[in-house]
Tab-separated table of C-alpha atoms and ligand atoms in Angstrom:
chain	number	residue	atom	x	y	z
C	1291	MET	CA	59.705	100.943	-16.411
C	1292	LYS	CA	59.922	103.468	-13.592
C	1293	LYS	CA	58.480	102.594	-10.201
C	1294	GLN	CA	55.080	104.166	-9.687
C	1295	ILE	CA	54.855	107.043	-7.223
C	1296	LEU	CA	51.504	106.916	-5.460
C	1297	LEU	CA	49.520	109.726	-3.864
C	1298	SER	CA	49.554	108.587	-0.226
C	1299	THR	CA	50.429	105.109	1.003
C	1300	PRO	CA	50.494	103.404	4.424
C	1301	HIS	CA	53.660	103.955	6.455
C	1302	MET	CA	54.163	101.601	9.372
C	1303	GLY	CA	56.422	102.312	12.327
C	1304	HIS	CA	58.260	99.732	14.439
C	1305	LEU	CA	55.682	98.916	17.103
C	1306	GLU	CA	52.641	97.970	15.020
C	1307	LEU	CA	53.638	94.381	14.260
C	1308	GLU	CA	54.558	93.689	17.900
C	1309	LEU	CA	51.155	94.926	19.043
C	1310	VAL	CA	49.386	92.818	16.410
C	1311	LYS	CA	51.386	89.783	17.586
C	1312	GLU	CA	50.263	90.550	21.136
C	1313	ALA	CA	46.643	90.408	19.970
C	1314	PHE	CA	47.338	86.999	18.425
C	1315	ALA	CA	49.249	85.716	21.479
C	1316	THR	CA	46.377	86.632	23.786
C	1317	ASN	CA	43.719	85.534	21.244
C	1318	TRP	CA	41.978	88.926	21.327
C	1319	ILE	CA	40.885	88.605	17.681
C	1320	ALA	CA	37.582	90.386	18.237
C	1321	PRO	CA	35.898	93.753	17.873
C	1322	VAL	CA	36.622	94.352	21.567
C	1323	GLY	CA	39.778	93.905	23.630
C	1324	PRO	CA	42.632	95.628	25.437
C	1325	HIS	CA	44.077	97.279	22.303
C	1326	VAL	CA	40.702	98.878	21.536
C	1327	ASP	CA	40.467	100.341	25.054
C	1328	ALA	CA	44.082	101.510	25.035
C	1329	PHE	CA	43.778	102.969	21.520
C	1330	GLU	CA	40.799	105.039	22.648
C	1331	GLN	CA	42.600	106.293	25.768
C	1332	GLU	CA	45.787	107.128	23.907
C	1333	PHE	CA	43.779	108.870	21.193
C	1334	CYS	CA	42.046	111.014	23.835
C	1335	GLN	CA	45.394	112.028	25.308
C	1336	LEU	CA	46.825	112.894	21.930
C	1337	THR	CA	43.899	114.994	20.743
C	1338	GLY	CA	42.966	116.435	24.138
C	1339	THR	CA	39.441	115.090	24.215
C	1340	SER	CA	37.728	113.231	27.066
C	1341	HIS	CA	36.026	110.265	25.377
C	1342	ALA	CA	36.503	108.267	22.196
C	1343	ALA	CA	34.919	105.248	20.520
C	1344	ALA	CA	36.992	103.290	18.000
C	1345	VAL	CA	34.919	102.181	15.022
C	1346	SER	CA	35.332	100.432	11.693
C	1347	SER	CA	35.596	103.596	9.561
C	1348	GLY	CA	35.340	107.350	9.560
C	1349	THR	CA	32.105	107.001	7.607
C	1350	ALA	CA	30.645	104.823	10.382
C	1351	ALA	CA	31.684	107.455	12.939
C	1352	ILE	CA	29.842	110.180	10.982
C	1353	HIS	CA	26.765	107.959	10.698
C	1354	LEU	CA	26.753	107.365	14.471
C	1355	ALA	CA	27.331	111.044	15.288
C	1356	LEU	CA	24.407	112.140	13.131
C	1357	GLN	CA	22.141	109.467	14.552
C	1358	LEU	CA	23.134	110.404	18.120
C	1359	ILE	CA	21.850	113.936	17.674
C	1360	GLY	CA	18.637	112.609	16.180
C	1361	VAL	CA	19.076	113.436	12.505
C	1362	SER	CA	16.226	111.678	10.747
C	1363	ARG	CA	13.944	111.652	7.734
C	1364	GLY	CA	13.159	115.086	6.350
C	1365	ASP	CA	15.880	116.907	8.306
C	1366	GLU	CA	18.529	119.052	6.703
C	1367	VAL	CA	22.228	119.077	7.609
C	1368	PHE	CA	24.531	121.895	6.501
C	1369	CYS	CA	27.753	120.373	5.177
C	1370	SER	CA	30.980	121.547	3.524
C	1371	THR	CA	30.727	121.066	-0.234
C	1372	LEU	CA	34.451	120.689	-0.945
C	1373	THR	CA	35.033	117.221	0.477
C	1374	PHE	CA	34.917	113.495	-0.136
C	1375	ALA	CA	31.451	111.948	-0.573
C	1376	ALA	CA	31.928	109.960	2.653
C	1377	THR	CA	31.251	113.169	4.604
C	1378	ALA	CA	27.720	113.555	3.287
C	1379	ASN	CA	26.677	109.968	2.519
C	1380	PRO	CA	25.660	109.205	6.132
C	1381	ILE	CA	23.272	112.189	6.055
C	1382	THR	CA	21.338	110.338	3.382
C	1383	TYR	CA	21.556	106.979	5.245
C	1384	LEU	CA	19.296	108.646	7.817
C	1385	GLY	CA	16.862	109.973	5.225
C	1386	ALA	CA	18.021	113.550	5.770
C	1387	LYS	CA	19.206	115.988	3.118
C	1388	PRO	CA	22.543	117.777	2.886
C	1389	VAL	CA	22.653	121.508	2.181
C	1390	PHE	CA	26.131	122.338	0.962
C	1391	VAL	CA	28.182	125.357	1.982
C	1392	ASP	CA	31.048	126.818	-0.041
C	1393	SER	CA	34.678	127.235	1.015
C	1394	ASP	CA	36.744	130.335	1.630
C	1395	ARG	CA	40.030	131.017	-0.127
C	1396	THR	CA	42.187	131.254	3.005
C	1397	SER	CA	41.641	127.723	4.311
C	1398	TRP	CA	39.721	126.044	1.447
C	1399	ASN	CA	37.269	125.063	4.218
C	1400	MET	CA	33.724	126.193	5.035
C	1401	ASN	CA	33.288	129.961	4.794
C	1402	PRO	CA	32.098	131.162	8.249
C	1403	ASP	CA	30.463	134.311	6.820
C	1404	LEU	CA	28.396	132.330	4.335
C	1405	LEU	CA	27.298	129.997	7.120
C	1406	GLN	CA	26.333	132.894	9.353
C	1407	ASP	CA	24.249	134.590	6.644
C	1408	ALA	CA	22.574	131.313	5.721
C	1409	LEU	CA	21.673	130.440	9.313
C	1410	GLU	CA	20.397	133.966	9.933
C	1411	TYR	CA	18.103	133.614	6.946
C	1412	ARG	CA	17.027	130.099	7.918
C	1413	ALA	CA	16.208	131.284	11.440
C	1414	LYS	CA	13.998	134.020	9.966
C	1415	ILE	CA	12.000	131.581	7.872
C	1416	GLY	CA	11.937	129.008	10.698
C	1417	LYS	CA	13.887	126.348	8.814
C	1418	LEU	CA	17.096	125.780	10.737
C	1419	PRO	CA	19.140	122.655	9.944
C	1420	LYS	CA	19.468	119.829	12.426
C	1421	ALA	CA	23.271	119.986	12.460
C	1422	VAL	CA	26.328	121.523	10.847
C	1423	LEU	CA	28.901	119.054	9.532
C	1424	LEU	CA	32.242	120.827	9.174
C	1425	VAL	CA	35.172	119.345	7.249
C	1426	HIS	CA	38.874	120.039	7.884
C	1427	LEU	CA	40.378	119.498	4.459
C	1428	TYR	CA	43.760	118.120	3.362
C	1429	GLY	CA	45.269	118.457	6.846
C	1430	GLN	CA	44.117	122.014	7.495
C	1431	SER	CA	41.608	123.099	10.097
C	1432	ALA	CA	38.623	125.209	9.157
C	1433	ASP	CA	38.168	128.506	11.021
C	1434	ILE	CA	36.292	126.813	13.857
C	1435	GLU	CA	35.616	129.657	16.333
C	1436	PRO	CA	33.232	131.792	14.240
C	1437	ILE	CA	31.506	128.640	13.000
C	1438	LEU	CA	31.033	127.310	16.524
C	1439	LYS	CA	29.813	130.720	17.676
C	1440	VAL	CA	27.065	130.935	15.078
C	1441	CYS	CA	26.090	127.289	15.700
C	1442	ASN	CA	25.781	128.020	19.420
C	1443	GLN	CA	23.779	131.162	18.707
C	1444	TYR	CA	21.135	129.080	16.933
C	1445	ASP	CA	21.555	126.041	19.173
C	1446	ILE	CA	22.691	123.794	16.323
C	1447	PRO	CA	25.109	120.973	17.135
C	1448	LEU	CA	28.454	121.123	15.323
C	1449	ILE	CA	29.991	117.858	14.126
C	1450	GLU	CA	33.558	117.980	12.856
C	1451	ASP	CA	34.829	115.700	10.117
C	1452	ALA	CA	38.544	115.697	10.921
C	1453	ALA	CA	39.212	112.550	8.857
C	1454	GLU	CA	41.980	114.357	6.975
C	1455	ALA	CA	43.243	116.546	9.814
C	1456	LEU	CA	44.617	114.349	12.598
C	1457	GLY	CA	47.780	116.045	13.848
C	1458	ALA	CA	46.743	119.536	12.731
C	1459	THR	CA	46.140	122.404	15.146
C	1460	TYR	CA	43.618	125.216	15.472
C	1461	LYS	CA	44.786	127.845	17.980
C	1462	GLY	CA	46.929	125.175	19.599
C	1463	ARG	CA	44.238	122.495	19.869
C	1464	SER	CA	43.174	119.549	17.713
C	1465	PRO	CA	40.483	120.210	15.132
C	1466	GLY	CA	37.773	117.622	15.745
C	1467	THR	CA	37.571	118.416	19.478
C	1468	PHE	CA	35.656	121.706	19.391
C	1469	GLY	CA	32.175	120.646	18.311
C	1470	LEU	CA	29.740	118.379	20.111
C	1471	MET	CA	31.387	115.425	18.365
C	1472	GLY	CA	34.311	114.917	16.032
C	1473	ILE	CA	35.363	112.056	13.808
C	1474	TYR	CA	38.672	110.793	12.420
C	1475	SER	CA	39.606	108.176	9.812
C	1476	PHE	CA	42.379	105.582	9.707
C	1477	ASN	CA	41.793	104.523	6.116
C	1478	GLY	CA	44.844	103.377	4.163
C	1479	ASN	CA	45.504	106.755	2.557
C	1480	LYS	CA	45.218	108.895	5.713
C	1481	ILE	CA	48.132	110.307	7.712
C	1482	ILE	CA	48.073	107.265	9.994
C	1483	THR	CA	46.190	104.087	9.216
C	1484	THR	CA	44.809	100.869	10.682
C	1485	SER	CA	44.085	99.696	7.088
C	1486	GLY	CA	40.520	100.754	7.814
C	1487	GLY	CA	39.087	102.355	10.916
C	1488	GLY	CA	37.720	105.477	12.512
C	1489	MET	CA	37.189	107.285	15.791
C	1490	LEU	CA	34.317	109.252	17.242
C	1491	VAL	CA	35.272	111.710	19.998
C	1492	SER	CA	33.346	113.936	22.357
C	1493	ASP	CA	33.642	115.566	25.757
C	1494	ASN	CA	30.162	114.203	26.443
C	1495	GLU	CA	30.541	110.782	28.053
C	1496	GLN	CA	26.931	109.712	27.433
C	1497	LEU	CA	27.205	110.342	23.707
C	1498	VAL	CA	30.306	108.197	23.385
C	1499	ALA	CA	28.804	105.429	25.526
C	1500	LYS	CA	25.730	105.493	23.288
C	1501	ALA	CA	27.962	105.380	20.208
C	1502	ARG	CA	29.614	102.190	21.518
C	1503	PHE	CA	26.167	100.743	22.238
C	1504	LEU	CA	24.891	101.461	18.720
C	1505	ALA	CA	28.157	100.255	17.184
C	1506	THR	CA	27.802	96.828	18.836
C	1507	GLN	CA	24.293	95.941	17.629
C	1508	ALA	CA	22.440	97.933	20.330
C	1509	ARG	CA	22.344	95.096	22.842
C	1510	ASP	CA	20.273	95.843	25.929
C	1511	PRO	CA	21.792	94.712	29.229
C	1512	ALA	CA	20.371	91.179	29.413
C	1513	PRO	CA	21.903	87.663	29.353
C	1514	HIS	CA	19.905	86.793	26.238
C	1515	TYR	CA	20.206	89.009	23.180
C	1516	GLN	CA	17.607	91.730	23.610
C	1517	HIS	CA	17.201	94.833	21.465
C	1518	SER	CA	15.053	97.925	21.875
C	1519	GLU	CA	16.846	99.856	19.159
C	1520	ILE	CA	18.354	99.204	15.748
C	1521	GLY	CA	22.122	98.929	15.988
C	1522	TYR	CA	25.130	98.496	13.737
C	1523	ASN	CA	28.213	96.345	13.570
C	1524	TYR	CA	30.663	99.239	13.588
C	1525	ARG	CA	33.283	98.440	16.264
C	1526	LEU	CA	36.998	98.362	15.431
C	1527	SER	CA	38.819	95.042	15.580
C	1528	ASN	CA	41.299	94.574	18.440
C	1529	VAL	CA	43.912	93.519	15.867
C	1530	LEU	CA	43.529	96.775	13.951
C	1531	ALA	CA	43.511	98.802	17.172
C	1532	GLY	CA	46.975	97.341	17.793
C	1533	ILE	CA	48.131	98.835	14.492
C	1534	GLY	CA	46.493	102.128	15.494
C	1535	ARG	CA	48.373	102.257	18.824
C	1536	GLY	CA	51.664	101.832	17.005
C	1537	GLN	CA	50.718	104.488	14.463
C	1538	LEU	CA	49.835	107.029	17.164
C	1539	GLN	CA	53.438	106.776	18.396
C	1540	VAL	CA	54.756	108.046	15.056
C	1541	LEU	CA	52.073	110.613	14.219
C	1542	SER	CA	54.275	113.645	14.915
C	1543	GLU	CA	56.994	112.181	12.659
C	1544	ARG	CA	54.413	111.613	9.928
C	1545	VAL	CA	53.240	115.224	10.210
C	1546	ALA	CA	56.836	116.459	10.002
C	1547	ALA	CA	57.520	114.311	6.926
C	1548	ARG	CA	54.408	115.538	5.106
C	1549	ARG	CA	55.186	119.143	5.945
C	1550	ARG	CA	58.695	118.566	4.630
C	1551	ASN	CA	57.263	117.231	1.338
C	1552	PHE	CA	55.298	120.440	1.056
C	1553	GLU	CA	58.346	122.624	1.756
C	1554	ILE	CA	60.379	120.813	-0.902
C	1555	TYR	CA	57.607	121.055	-3.495
C	1556	ALA	CA	56.859	124.682	-2.689
C	1557	SER	CA	60.456	125.863	-2.748
C	1558	ALA	CA	60.968	124.266	-6.175
C	1559	LEU	CA	57.631	124.944	-7.855
C	1560	SER	CA	56.052	128.065	-6.343
C	1561	LYS	CA	58.229	130.252	-8.534
C	1562	LEU	CA	56.617	128.817	-11.675
C	1563	PRO	CA	54.093	131.332	-13.035
C	1564	GLY	CA	50.490	130.258	-12.609
C	1565	ILE	CA	51.159	127.837	-9.744
C	1566	GLU	CA	49.827	128.579	-6.276
C	1567	PHE	CA	50.021	126.277	-3.283
C	1568	MET	CA	47.165	125.759	-0.830
C	1569	PRO	CA	47.617	128.542	1.736
C	1570	GLU	CA	48.203	127.771	5.410
C	1571	ALA	CA	45.731	129.796	7.452
C	1572	ASP	CA	47.254	131.788	10.325
C	1573	PHE	CA	45.006	130.230	12.991
C	1574	GLY	CA	46.815	126.896	13.031
C	1575	THR	CA	49.236	124.378	11.608
C	1576	SER	CA	48.337	122.177	8.682
C	1577	THR	CA	49.715	118.643	8.498
C	1578	ARG	CA	49.901	119.037	4.718
C	1579	TRP	CA	48.303	115.589	4.541
C	1580	LEU	CA	48.276	116.190	0.808
C	1581	THR	CA	50.273	118.893	-0.925
C	1582	CYS	CA	47.717	120.727	-3.073
C	1583	LEU	CA	48.234	123.456	-5.619
C	1584	THR	CA	46.234	125.283	-8.242
C	1585	ILE	CA	47.301	125.772	-11.836
C	1586	ASP	CA	46.142	128.784	-13.830
C	1587	PRO	CA	46.239	127.379	-17.391
C	1588	ASN	CA	46.455	130.821	-19.023
C	1589	VAL	CA	49.571	131.700	-17.075
C	1590	PHE	CA	51.188	128.288	-16.658
C	1591	GLY	CA	50.501	127.242	-20.243
C	1592	SER	CA	48.987	123.837	-19.383
C	1593	SER	CA	45.798	122.935	-17.592
C	1594	ARG	CA	45.498	120.882	-14.426
C	1595	GLU	CA	44.306	117.913	-16.478
C	1596	GLN	CA	47.209	118.204	-18.910
C	1597	VAL	CA	49.609	118.232	-15.975
C	1598	ARG	CA	47.868	115.315	-14.274
C	1599	MET	CA	47.900	113.189	-17.423
C	1600	THR	CA	51.526	113.956	-18.204
C	1601	LEU	CA	52.475	112.947	-14.659
C	1602	ALA	CA	50.444	109.750	-15.057
C	1603	GLN	CA	52.416	108.882	-18.213
C	1604	GLN	CA	55.532	109.079	-16.055
C	1605	GLN	CA	54.073	106.734	-13.437
C	1606	ILE	CA	53.304	109.574	-11.028
C	1607	GLU	CA	49.862	109.508	-9.433
C	1608	SER	CA	48.252	112.885	-8.782
C	1609	ARG	CA	44.582	113.734	-8.282
C	1610	PRO	CA	42.252	116.640	-8.899
C	1611	VAL	CA	41.123	118.417	-5.748
C	1612	TRP	CA	37.805	116.949	-4.498
C	1613	LYS	CA	34.910	117.465	-6.855
C	1614	PRO	CA	32.477	119.591	-4.813
C	1615	LEU	CA	29.542	117.539	-3.614
C	1616	HIS	CA	26.994	119.942	-5.112
C	1617	LEU	CA	28.424	119.025	-8.537
C	1618	GLN	CA	28.148	115.283	-7.921
C	1619	PRO	CA	25.363	113.636	-9.911
C	1620	VAL	CA	24.074	111.888	-6.788
C	1621	PHE	CA	23.616	115.222	-4.960
C	1622	SER	CA	22.447	117.266	-7.944
C	1623	GLU	CA	19.068	117.973	-6.321
C	1624	CYS	CA	20.660	119.416	-3.169
C	1625	GLU	CA	20.867	123.111	-2.390
C	1626	CYS	CA	24.287	124.766	-2.236
C	1627	ILE	CA	25.059	128.068	-0.548
C	1628	GLY	CA	27.613	129.749	-2.801
C	1629	GLY	CA	29.813	127.251	-4.595
C	1630	GLU	CA	32.074	129.246	-6.898
C	1631	VAL	CA	35.169	128.968	-4.701
C	1632	ALA	CA	34.931	125.173	-4.453
C	1633	GLU	CA	34.161	124.926	-8.180
C	1634	ASN	CA	37.233	126.963	-8.987
C	1635	LEU	CA	39.462	124.912	-6.681
C	1636	PHE	CA	38.155	121.744	-8.343
C	1637	ALA	CA	38.715	123.122	-11.843
C	1638	HIS	CA	42.350	124.044	-11.206
C	1639	GLY	CA	43.439	122.140	-8.089
C	1640	LEU	CA	45.838	119.208	-8.079
C	1641	CYS	CA	47.086	116.986	-5.229
C	1642	LEU	CA	50.688	115.805	-5.585
C	1643	PRO	CA	52.146	112.576	-4.187
C	1644	SER	CA	52.397	113.293	-0.463
C	1645	GLY	CA	53.171	110.111	1.463
C	1646	SER	CA	55.359	110.390	4.558
C	1647	ASN	CA	57.457	107.563	3.063
C	1648	LEU	CA	58.387	109.320	-0.195
C	1649	THR	CA	62.105	109.414	-0.862
C	1650	ASP	CA	63.993	112.552	-1.891
C	1651	GLU	CA	64.541	110.930	-5.310
C	1652	GLU	CA	60.799	110.473	-5.725
C	1653	LEU	CA	60.066	114.073	-4.724
C	1654	GLU	CA	62.748	115.152	-7.182
C	1655	ARG	CA	61.133	113.077	-9.962
C	1656	VAL	CA	57.755	114.770	-9.372
C	1657	ILE	CA	59.344	118.230	-9.323
C	1658	ARG	CA	61.325	117.600	-12.502
C	1659	ALA	CA	58.211	116.283	-14.237
C	1660	VAL	CA	56.180	119.415	-13.406
C	1661	MET	CA	59.060	121.697	-14.381
C	1662	SER	CA	59.515	119.978	-17.727
C	1663	ILE	CA	55.810	120.461	-18.508
C	1664	TYR	CA	56.309	124.170	-17.920
C	1665	ASP	CA	59.510	124.286	-19.988
C	1666	LYS	CA	57.834	122.532	-22.917
C	1667	THR	CA	54.871	124.909	-22.992
C	1668	LYS	CA	57.242	127.866	-22.778
C	1669	GLN	CA	59.185	126.592	-25.800
C	1670	LYS	CA	55.934	126.240	-27.716
C	1671	GLN	CA	54.993	129.812	-26.845
C	1672	VAL	CA	58.363	131.097	-28.044
C	1673	VAL	CA	57.886	129.320	-31.380
C	1674	PHE	CA	54.377	130.673	-31.594
C	1675	PHE	CA	55.387	134.274	-30.897
C	1676	ASN	CA	58.305	134.111	-33.344
J	2000	PLP	C1	38.473	109.518	4.299
J	2000	PLP	C2	37.425	110.487	4.611
J	2000	PLP	C3	36.224	110.094	5.212
J	2000	PLP	C4	35.830	108.669	5.395
J	2000	PLP	O1	36.656	107.921	6.196
J	2000	PLP	P1	36.663	106.324	6.006
J	2000	PLP	O2	37.455	105.863	7.186
J	2000	PLP	O3	37.344	106.058	4.711
J	2000	PLP	O4	35.264	105.860	6.036
J	2000	PLP	C5	35.312	111.068	5.560
J	2000	PLP	N1	35.552	112.367	5.321
J	2000	PLP	C6	36.679	112.780	4.736
J	2000	PLP	C7	36.880	114.239	4.524
J	2000	PLP	C8	37.650	111.863	4.333
J	2000	PLP	O5	38.746	112.285	3.710
């Protein structure tokens, strides 16, 4: 039996275990401590933001960000439709409703023109959303500037979900640091991981201080436990922050390794008819967190699902591109602005194994598997046409 090749697995460097041992040696086994503080500072330096709060997940960070700008029952939040459900779930935690916005073809991220038209219309009818929640997908930044411009024009806070885009650039800066707040994830499948964890960043010190307050049960300054607000238990453990500090040291290597995966896949497979790789938009650098491609079944001869299932038979894990949230049963009542681009990417899009720890042999196995699917369908066509 061949060893299974997984989509994206944790990849530790050399420092993580030492830093975890330090947490044990000093008995900082708590959701506060020196690693948490240092992780936040080092994260700020790396991303070029002023303030950061380390939390238990990216989802928690989104929840806090939305609450901090006062999203509440009956509000609407505009949100990218092509993303993981964790982006939009916190909108519903607060009793608000997502309104989904379609992607563009150049970045696969939110289409700035669609957003502009939609906000213009909403302004006319006096029904502007409370926030815009922008996702940076698969390691690639969205086109932030026009989106930020239209948000500013209507005085709508922009929150960036950069869970998948740590290490990417947009015009030389980190996506996630342009809006009022940004969030990142350190889940096990992300480009760096703390096993589970997240970060909320902002240049606004008060917002981040308030995020820490809410994330630690909203304790008023008093010797007894006193509460004037409802809080959460969302802080990151000091042990896990130690892992995060070690992971930050190797982020640029992880980006390079994932970009190399992409180059190897693309040079071998982009010549196959019907296969197109996710484009890299000219406004920045993608980390290629996951290598994604689309398969035109009429040209390639096999559908995305046929390819995915054949790979699975050979112990190779691949995944369809995110199912757009407006197609998810749980969000079926929600409005979507456009949607055809995301639907098309979902119908034909596939994510290949993309871990920074893949070996050349494993990459080769994936490439050979995809090529042999193409060769087989070509043989069938030849027989058919004869
Ligand atoms: C992973 C992910 C999240 C959630 O992060 P967690 O740390 O797993 O809670 C949110 N948005 C996107 C786009 C993600 O990929």
